[in-house]
């Protein structure tokens, strides 16, 4: 974390305070909308032709008067000259059931205000506000009857005028990646700290000192937790938040396409939702379903083929330097269709070879996993990186030592499936050309999930990972996959914005620094992500790394992992994902089978989640109750280890899991088990950092304690620095 | 044509002469290569580290010393510092048979010099020269063993230092289109005339005053005909020729991609061939097979499904304003999948309706055509143009009044096929997403040819019609089509460069102003294209327009056609294409059935072609002898009208066709029939402009004369201004 001198800080604050008070006041005849619990109030007015809104909570400003509008290319801007020509209030209350999730039922309860705006020149623009108890969502809508039909956005000018110099957990704006570690600072400090001297990434594009990414977690001096994000980003670029110089006002800053256009729209159409979450506690942020609720209901009729999955992978051994994705050292460069792999000399370190894959399958099957991911199975890995090479992979042709039909048959014979890997090297052009054949190959051999990757700069040339055409590509890949009954886990794609409600075959995303960066991010990283990246949907964080050595060749990723084993166990509960990996190598787990037991026992899909304690970047403690219907759904045949844990002795037990993680500081925490069924006794297996555990000096020290507990029990647990704990609870 | 004052011309010439003499002299130890007939001599040398070449004919300079090389992006240029590290001479003589063409056998006879160049810094570059009797081809090759593996071109710096201020027939350089009319001027006049004040095109990008397009036809003061072009443009941008200021030297000017990169290469690789044709007469230019010979042999194993085709189309009635591509006026804009066509009110002017298509089929079948093209059959035409709309067509869904299965069945019952139409609106992204389904739909219903279109600016955004990624798209479409046994006729794509030798399912291209522009181009246009656009491959010029009224809505395309009916007939012989249209409406042909007879009788595939007389922009007279094996190959069943003409009374006759077209001036021409079999009598049907015919005042006046002739006959024929003639000859 950067240090600023008190003098500099004071100067900054003075500057901010001098500029902050807005000249705009909301007029008395503003339209006002209250949340169902009446505590949040949105006001909207057209002030001198400018659409403007505010947000209060209990009469106290959350957002000061903030402008709404757009600058357009080659036509009149949508910034001023508007009249309010209509408005409508509505309210909505519905409980829906996600295909998978943190809880079995989600309440979607809001009051709505739709305003119809028109310019004298004929442009029509509506704004739809939805006010929930836990925050605001609003979007622009462009009706069919409009002077606007096709139009191009120069910039969206939506403002969020913050009412104070809040604390923020932020990463720098970037058109291509969210793979950065978080900085905690005051808003007024952001512009000074946010320089273009960031760690290397295979594709990155710095924006400006003011630009930070969403979801942006904030905390006010009063202890309110605010969170700015967006929901349902489709056919529109992802936005950043640009802190305007000398103010505390954020403005949207969209990702341009190859021609610098920040969105090409055709009426009738709508933008993504802009969201402002307002919570009294950090745990309420984790419990919020605002982003999911603002997305459309499920678009897939038959969802029977979508299932939560716990998996292992031939992956970490390449990340940690033990083996390679590639097969040979014969070729200075590869031209698919020309390069002769059949006669190439293997370099002997190819991870995805038949024997090794069978070894993983034997271990994973014996321990009740659902699936195995294998990276480096297909030709091209000798030469895939950093050259913006178009025809980089064909997604069809295995290396000579990877028997695709045979290995699938072997996996299926053990009740497991293989997970396909499609690294696109960010050539969406090439991937789309092969997609139909690649998905069909998966169907042919019984793969039902794919991990896709978007490492490196995008082709089509000049596009960014977050620009509209590429966002459309990610969506296209998910929709096409759904047609093939394939689940998608996209890495390096745009951060999700709740689209998994509509397309629940989007079972995972990366879009942040995952576990493989743990050697180089501050310990608080895993206590930050659930407030930021995970707000939009689950992350394939790949927890479960017990060994500490990292030797990946990518810059900035060598060194020792900085977490304890119990931190890794805690993540299986604190990070929600329907796709959860046990990322370490079989031989490493074999040395810690007692701790590995928790990874075997923990479920991945839930009917209830309780957020017991949390503070961004500091700690998170979560308790979850599994969804029984999906305990075994990832298996082709036989029992999953979770099923066996829950159905011990052949009968269902009531089961809970509790996990905790902490950041830079060691802490103690009292876990009250009052969520257990009263009067029922449970066997608790408690996985805790040993008293002398420490992420730097003693990361592999843990204790495992078996206790009988009930709903009156309070467990006092100590977490080491960058440590954690995990508890499985099963009724006796 | 523009007029220049004599004073201005003299000043220009002075300027040019002052700058023209080159300081570089070829050293005595140059490598020299001679054409098989020894008349052309290429010299190559590395002069002070710079690769340099010259071309002489009979000891007289064609090209003065000209540099070779590249500027690269972010690495050392390939311009100087080279050493000659090796060289090899070779020669080649082979006769090959095209799947279709102007003659049944083509001789490929050349001497070759390969030079190996290397820089001290390790970059290796080879140049392969092939010298034919009729010209030079050379290309750069980058071997595998190289400091260069991946590299990006800032500019290719290949020079063509012309030895005189030749006459040129040129169109302005443009990254997106060749749809311009030709200017005839001295080289020294180009920069003054080549301004950015050109007719509107749906997609165009002016380059510079010096830039002109290839193929560039030139004529020297000595009466030599030179032609600069390229061959086999694949995975590389198309080039223009940039006349360097104050010189007579052209330099290559490649088309950039969306990031301004003019080519992304991966060794081992090669560039397209740069070609310099050198001919003693204009007819030799038309007879040259240089471009085809420099392309690779046929890559398609089974070519049985590829066949020459004579077709009609539901097309000109939209072009001429009688009907529309679209179906309804209900929608201000269309969103496919949302817009409800089923309940839309038809505007009543939709050309591609069942009754109208059946009417065309009845007429075309009765007159022995092979196929019928129908444009406007698929939903989306209300809103397809000029908005860079991505999801513009799905290529699958017919309008409510177009019964796709029924009309195909109806066509097949008459021995004909329908030709599919795929207007991409230049969204290659969208087209590639639908291509597999679209081609499969074609297979399902028995379409075996597609006319594709690329109107408007390209998506991916920032790409051009001639940039490398889009050239790869055109090729991808052709290769995928071949997999589906589909022939491709791409309009608005890059001008072809002989690739039809390798991919003979590329049966047509537009890539120039076709017949629908005849109201607005000078009459000499059709006497120019065979020297320029047609050098790279056949053009779907869509001849056969007998009526003169044009009312297309596109700017610059209204007015009266400027040609006589006999000019249109002559084109069927002077323009070679294996895909030949009778473009006018059935009702117009019905009024001129005697003239229409020639269109019915004329063949479209040849075993011999004779170029009797030609001058660029002035006139062309050609005689052709059909390939008997393919006379009937376009039909599903029954006889084509050509077959019936040749097999009159059920036995084969010897048959020839002669065609002539002229430009702005009326001319007389003596056609010597000495190519006929000696001692055999032929029935000649002579379609000639009437004595009072004139393209402006009396375009539809013609005479038809039947005569018995033999090889001693000389026919004296008069061609009106923008007129022509046509003769069919059948042995008695």
PDB file of C-alpha atoms in Angstrom, chain A residues 324-491:
ATOM      1  CA  UNK A 324       4.335 -27.617 -19.407  1.00  0.00           C
ATOM      2  CA  UNK A 325       1.255 -27.021 -21.516  1.00  0.00           C
ATOM      3  CA  UNK A 326       3.441 -27.660 -24.579  1.00  0.00           C
ATOM      4  CA  UNK A 327       4.620 -30.979 -25.980  1.00  0.00           C
ATOM      5  CA  UNK A 328       7.851 -30.357 -27.844  1.00  0.00           C
ATOM      6  CA  UNK A 329      10.706 -27.931 -28.235  1.00  0.00           C
ATOM      7  CA  UNK A 330      11.136 -28.717 -31.916  1.00  0.00           C
ATOM      8  CA  UNK A 331       9.380 -25.683 -33.362  1.00  0.00           C
ATOM      9  CA  UNK A 332      10.503 -22.064 -33.282  1.00  0.00           C
ATOM     10  CA  UNK A 333       6.936 -21.279 -34.266  1.00  0.00           C
ATOM     11  CA  UNK A 334       3.846 -23.306 -35.023  1.00  0.00           C
ATOM     12  CA  UNK A 335       1.590 -23.121 -38.067  1.00  0.00           C
ATOM     13  CA  UNK A 336      -1.420 -25.319 -37.475  1.00  0.00           C
ATOM     14  CA  UNK A 337      -2.059 -27.621 -40.390  1.00  0.00           C
ATOM     15  CA  UNK A 338       1.576 -27.322 -41.456  1.00  0.00           C
ATOM     16  CA  UNK A 339       3.621 -28.074 -38.342  1.00  0.00           C
ATOM     17  CA  UNK A 340       4.170 -31.822 -38.096  1.00  0.00           C
ATOM     18  CA  UNK A 341       3.439 -32.873 -34.529  1.00  0.00           C
ATOM     19  CA  UNK A 342       3.260 -36.560 -35.396  1.00  0.00           C
ATOM     20  CA  UNK A 343       7.025 -36.626 -35.927  1.00  0.00           C
ATOM     21  CA  UNK A 344       7.990 -34.048 -33.307  1.00  0.00           C
ATOM     22  CA  UNK A 345      10.276 -35.076 -30.475  1.00  0.00           C
ATOM     23  CA  UNK A 346       8.471 -34.685 -27.124  1.00  0.00           C
ATOM     24  CA  UNK A 347      10.376 -32.587 -24.606  1.00  0.00           C
ATOM     25  CA  UNK A 348       9.159 -34.941 -21.888  1.00  0.00           C
ATOM     26  CA  UNK A 349       7.452 -32.375 -19.686  1.00  0.00           C
ATOM     27  CA  UNK A 350       4.012 -32.321 -21.229  1.00  0.00           C
ATOM     28  CA  UNK A 351       1.487 -32.335 -18.381  1.00  0.00           C
ATOM     29  CA  UNK A 352      -1.554 -33.495 -20.370  1.00  0.00           C
ATOM     30  CA  UNK A 353      -0.208 -36.942 -21.178  1.00  0.00           C
ATOM     31  CA  UNK A 354      -2.300 -40.094 -20.878  1.00  0.00           C
ATOM     32  CA  UNK A 355      -0.522 -41.541 -17.852  1.00  0.00           C
ATOM     33  CA  UNK A 356      -0.614 -38.332 -15.904  1.00  0.00           C
ATOM     34  CA  UNK A 357      -4.270 -37.666 -16.696  1.00  0.00           C
ATOM     35  CA  UNK A 358      -5.137 -41.209 -15.580  1.00  0.00           C
ATOM     36  CA  UNK A 359      -3.204 -40.614 -12.352  1.00  0.00           C
ATOM     37  CA  UNK A 360      -5.299 -37.503 -11.658  1.00  0.00           C
ATOM     38  CA  UNK A 361      -8.486 -39.339 -12.573  1.00  0.00           C
ATOM     39  CA  UNK A 362      -7.671 -42.181 -10.217  1.00  0.00           C
ATOM     40  CA  UNK A 363      -7.063 -39.775  -7.349  1.00  0.00           C
ATOM     41  CA  UNK A 364     -10.037 -37.514  -8.090  1.00  0.00           C
ATOM     42  CA  UNK A 365     -12.414 -40.453  -8.531  1.00  0.00           C
ATOM     43  CA  UNK A 366     -11.212 -42.119  -5.361  1.00  0.00           C
ATOM     44  CA  UNK A 367     -11.961 -38.889  -3.519  1.00  0.00           C
ATOM     45  CA  UNK A 368     -15.408 -38.360  -4.975  1.00  0.00           C
ATOM     46  CA  UNK A 369     -14.853 -35.448  -7.365  1.00  0.00           C
ATOM     47  CA  UNK A 370     -17.166 -34.755 -10.264  1.00  0.00           C
ATOM     48  CA  UNK A 371     -14.774 -33.727 -12.996  1.00  0.00           C
ATOM     49  CA  UNK A 372     -11.211 -33.183 -14.157  1.00  0.00           C
ATOM     50  CA  UNK A 373      -9.981 -30.206 -16.163  1.00  0.00           C
ATOM     51  CA  UNK A 374      -7.026 -30.790 -18.466  1.00  0.00           C
ATOM     52  CA  UNK A 375      -5.134 -27.876 -19.982  1.00  0.00           C
ATOM     53  CA  UNK A 376      -2.570 -28.280 -22.740  1.00  0.00           C
ATOM     54  CA  UNK A 377      -4.403 -31.178 -24.417  1.00  0.00           C
ATOM     55  CA  UNK A 378      -4.546 -29.600 -27.874  1.00  0.00           C
ATOM     56  CA  UNK A 379      -1.794 -28.738 -30.332  1.00  0.00           C
ATOM     57  CA  UNK A 380      -0.410 -25.210 -30.515  1.00  0.00           C
ATOM     58  CA  UNK A 381       0.895 -24.506 -27.023  1.00  0.00           C
ATOM     59  CA  UNK A 382       4.489 -24.166 -28.193  1.00  0.00           C
ATOM     60  CA  UNK A 383       3.542 -20.866 -29.745  1.00  0.00           C
ATOM     61  CA  UNK A 384       0.343 -19.349 -28.481  1.00  0.00           C
ATOM     62  CA  UNK A 385       1.301 -16.358 -26.455  1.00  0.00           C
ATOM     63  CA  UNK A 386       1.947 -12.676 -27.019  1.00  0.00           C
ATOM     64  CA  UNK A 387       2.039 -12.574 -30.827  1.00  0.00           C
ATOM     65  CA  UNK A 388      -1.595 -11.717 -31.551  1.00  0.00           C
ATOM     66  CA  UNK A 389      -1.559 -14.847 -33.650  1.00  0.00           C
ATOM     67  CA  UNK A 390      -4.930 -15.466 -35.248  1.00  0.00           C
ATOM     68  CA  UNK A 391      -5.020 -19.181 -36.067  1.00  0.00           C
ATOM     69  CA  UNK A 392      -3.540 -20.139 -32.729  1.00  0.00           C
ATOM     70  CA  UNK A 393      -5.575 -23.239 -31.833  1.00  0.00           C
ATOM     71  CA  UNK A 394      -8.107 -25.428 -33.602  1.00  0.00           C
ATOM     72  CA  UNK A 395      -9.735 -26.715 -30.379  1.00  0.00           C
ATOM     73  CA  UNK A 396     -10.022 -30.121 -32.019  1.00  0.00           C
ATOM     74  CA  UNK A 397      -6.640 -31.787 -32.386  1.00  0.00           C
ATOM     75  CA  UNK A 398      -5.099 -33.460 -29.322  1.00  0.00           C
ATOM     76  CA  UNK A 399      -1.378 -33.844 -28.806  1.00  0.00           C
ATOM     77  CA  UNK A 400      -0.057 -37.268 -29.813  1.00  0.00           C
ATOM     78  CA  UNK A 401       0.113 -38.339 -26.152  1.00  0.00           C
ATOM     79  CA  UNK A 402      -3.443 -37.291 -25.298  1.00  0.00           C
ATOM     80  CA  UNK A 403      -5.976 -40.010 -26.136  1.00  0.00           C
ATOM     81  CA  UNK A 404      -9.142 -37.934 -26.088  1.00  0.00           C
ATOM     82  CA  UNK A 405     -11.677 -40.749 -26.623  1.00  0.00           C
ATOM     83  CA  UNK A 406      -9.801 -43.138 -24.338  1.00  0.00           C
ATOM     84  CA  UNK A 407      -9.423 -40.680 -21.488  1.00  0.00           C
ATOM     85  CA  UNK A 408     -13.061 -39.671 -21.644  1.00  0.00           C
ATOM     86  CA  UNK A 409     -14.070 -43.330 -21.570  1.00  0.00           C
ATOM     87  CA  UNK A 410     -11.750 -43.862 -18.602  1.00  0.00           C
ATOM     88  CA  UNK A 411     -13.215 -40.873 -16.740  1.00  0.00           C
ATOM     89  CA  UNK A 412     -16.772 -41.941 -17.465  1.00  0.00           C
ATOM     90  CA  UNK A 413     -16.028 -45.448 -16.226  1.00  0.00           C
ATOM     91  CA  UNK A 414     -15.215 -43.832 -12.891  1.00  0.00           C
ATOM     92  CA  UNK A 415     -18.358 -41.712 -12.833  1.00  0.00           C
ATOM     93  CA  UNK A 416     -16.496 -38.529 -13.727  1.00  0.00           C
ATOM     94  CA  UNK A 417     -16.369 -36.196 -16.679  1.00  0.00           C
ATOM     95  CA  UNK A 418     -13.483 -34.343 -18.264  1.00  0.00           C
ATOM     96  CA  UNK A 419     -13.695 -30.550 -18.498  1.00  0.00           C
ATOM     97  CA  UNK A 420     -12.616 -29.213 -21.891  1.00  0.00           C
ATOM     98  CA  UNK A 421     -10.171 -26.325 -22.161  1.00  0.00           C
ATOM     99  CA  UNK A 422     -10.408 -23.707 -24.915  1.00  0.00           C
ATOM    100  CA  UNK A 423      -7.676 -21.113 -24.708  1.00  0.00           C
ATOM    101  CA  UNK A 424      -8.568 -18.611 -27.416  1.00  0.00           C
ATOM    102  CA  UNK A 425      -5.451 -16.485 -26.982  1.00  0.00           C
ATOM    103  CA  UNK A 426      -8.029 -13.698 -27.375  1.00  0.00           C
ATOM    104  CA  UNK A 427      -8.650 -14.324 -31.049  1.00  0.00           C
ATOM    105  CA  UNK A 428     -12.400 -14.312 -30.921  1.00  0.00           C
ATOM    106  CA  UNK A 429     -12.393 -14.445 -34.726  1.00  0.00           C
ATOM    107  CA  UNK A 430     -10.610 -17.780 -34.715  1.00  0.00           C
ATOM    108  CA  UNK A 431     -12.601 -19.164 -31.801  1.00  0.00           C
ATOM    109  CA  UNK A 432     -15.916 -18.364 -33.455  1.00  0.00           C
ATOM    110  CA  UNK A 433     -14.773 -20.129 -36.613  1.00  0.00           C
ATOM    111  CA  UNK A 434     -14.060 -23.333 -34.674  1.00  0.00           C
ATOM    112  CA  UNK A 435     -16.731 -23.061 -32.017  1.00  0.00           C
ATOM    113  CA  UNK A 436     -19.414 -25.201 -33.611  1.00  0.00           C
ATOM    114  CA  UNK A 437     -16.989 -28.019 -34.339  1.00  0.00           C
ATOM    115  CA  UNK A 438     -15.354 -27.690 -30.928  1.00  0.00           C
ATOM    116  CA  UNK A 439     -18.652 -27.814 -29.037  1.00  0.00           C
ATOM    117  CA  UNK A 440     -19.765 -30.709 -31.238  1.00  0.00           C
ATOM    118  CA  UNK A 441     -16.581 -32.599 -30.391  1.00  0.00           C
ATOM    119  CA  UNK A 442     -17.398 -32.034 -26.726  1.00  0.00           C
ATOM    120  CA  UNK A 443     -20.905 -33.405 -27.254  1.00  0.00           C
ATOM    121  CA  UNK A 444     -19.506 -36.384 -29.094  1.00  0.00           C
ATOM    122  CA  UNK A 445     -17.286 -37.453 -26.203  1.00  0.00           C
ATOM    123  CA  UNK A 446     -19.460 -36.360 -23.300  1.00  0.00           C
ATOM    124  CA  UNK A 447     -17.764 -33.208 -22.082  1.00  0.00           C
ATOM    125  CA  UNK A 448     -20.379 -30.882 -20.584  1.00  0.00           C
ATOM    126  CA  UNK A 449     -18.229 -28.004 -19.370  1.00  0.00           C
ATOM    127  CA  UNK A 450     -15.562 -25.823 -20.914  1.00  0.00           C
ATOM    128  CA  UNK A 451     -12.993 -23.502 -19.383  1.00  0.00           C
ATOM    129  CA  UNK A 452     -12.317 -20.834 -21.971  1.00  0.00           C
ATOM    130  CA  UNK A 453      -9.444 -18.376 -21.808  1.00  0.00           C
ATOM    131  CA  UNK A 454      -8.789 -14.935 -23.285  1.00  0.00           C
ATOM    132  CA  UNK A 455      -5.104 -14.330 -22.621  1.00  0.00           C
ATOM    133  CA  UNK A 456      -3.430 -11.568 -24.648  1.00  0.00           C
ATOM    134  CA  UNK A 457      -4.635  -8.762 -26.881  1.00  0.00           C
ATOM    135  CA  UNK A 458      -7.897  -9.181 -28.718  1.00  0.00           C
ATOM    136  CA  UNK A 459      -8.347 -10.050 -32.364  1.00  0.00           C
ATOM    137  CA  UNK A 460     -10.285  -8.346 -34.108  1.00  0.00           C
ATOM    138  CA  UNK A 461      -7.378  -5.912 -33.935  1.00  0.00           C
ATOM    139  CA  UNK A 462      -7.957  -2.791 -31.898  1.00  0.00           C
ATOM    140  CA  UNK A 463     -10.757  -4.232 -29.812  1.00  0.00           C
ATOM    141  CA  UNK A 464     -10.493  -4.546 -26.034  1.00  0.00           C
ATOM    142  CA  UNK A 465     -11.608  -7.290 -23.682  1.00  0.00           C
ATOM    143  CA  UNK A 466     -14.362  -4.964 -22.425  1.00  0.00           C
ATOM    144  CA  UNK A 467     -15.526  -3.362 -25.671  1.00  0.00           C
ATOM    145  CA  UNK A 468     -19.020  -3.948 -26.995  1.00  0.00           C
ATOM    146  CA  UNK A 469     -18.133  -6.338 -29.842  1.00  0.00           C
ATOM    147  CA  UNK A 470     -16.126  -8.552 -27.514  1.00  0.00           C
ATOM    148  CA  UNK A 471     -18.774  -8.504 -24.808  1.00  0.00           C
ATOM    149  CA  UNK A 472     -21.072  -9.716 -27.554  1.00  0.00           C
ATOM    150  CA  UNK A 473     -18.597 -12.469 -28.308  1.00  0.00           C
ATOM    151  CA  UNK A 474     -18.537 -13.771 -24.722  1.00  0.00           C
ATOM    152  CA  UNK A 475     -22.316 -13.802 -24.786  1.00  0.00           C
ATOM    153  CA  UNK A 476     -22.390 -15.532 -28.157  1.00  0.00           C
ATOM    154  CA  UNK A 477     -20.106 -18.238 -26.779  1.00  0.00           C
ATOM    155  CA  UNK A 478     -22.411 -18.800 -23.788  1.00  0.00           C
ATOM    156  CA  UNK A 479     -25.567 -18.916 -25.908  1.00  0.00           C
ATOM    157  CA  UNK A 480     -24.020 -21.295 -28.419  1.00  0.00           C
ATOM    158  CA  UNK A 481     -22.764 -23.427 -25.534  1.00  0.00           C
ATOM    159  CA  UNK A 482     -26.265 -23.555 -24.086  1.00  0.00           C
ATOM    160  CA  UNK A 483     -27.517 -24.836 -27.435  1.00  0.00           C
ATOM    161  CA  UNK A 484     -24.987 -27.655 -27.000  1.00  0.00           C
ATOM    162  CA  UNK A 485     -25.802 -28.174 -23.289  1.00  0.00           C
ATOM    163  CA  UNK A 486     -22.348 -26.995 -22.299  1.00  0.00           C
ATOM    164  CA  UNK A 487     -21.459 -25.049 -19.161  1.00  0.00           C
ATOM    165  CA  UNK A 488     -18.949 -22.218 -19.551  1.00  0.00           C
ATOM    166  CA  UNK A 489     -16.228 -20.979 -17.228  1.00  0.00           C
ATOM    167  CA  UNK A 490     -14.589 -18.063 -19.035  1.00  0.00           C
ATOM    168  CA  UNK A 491     -11.242 -16.739 -17.837  1.00  0.00           C
TER     169      UNK A 491
END
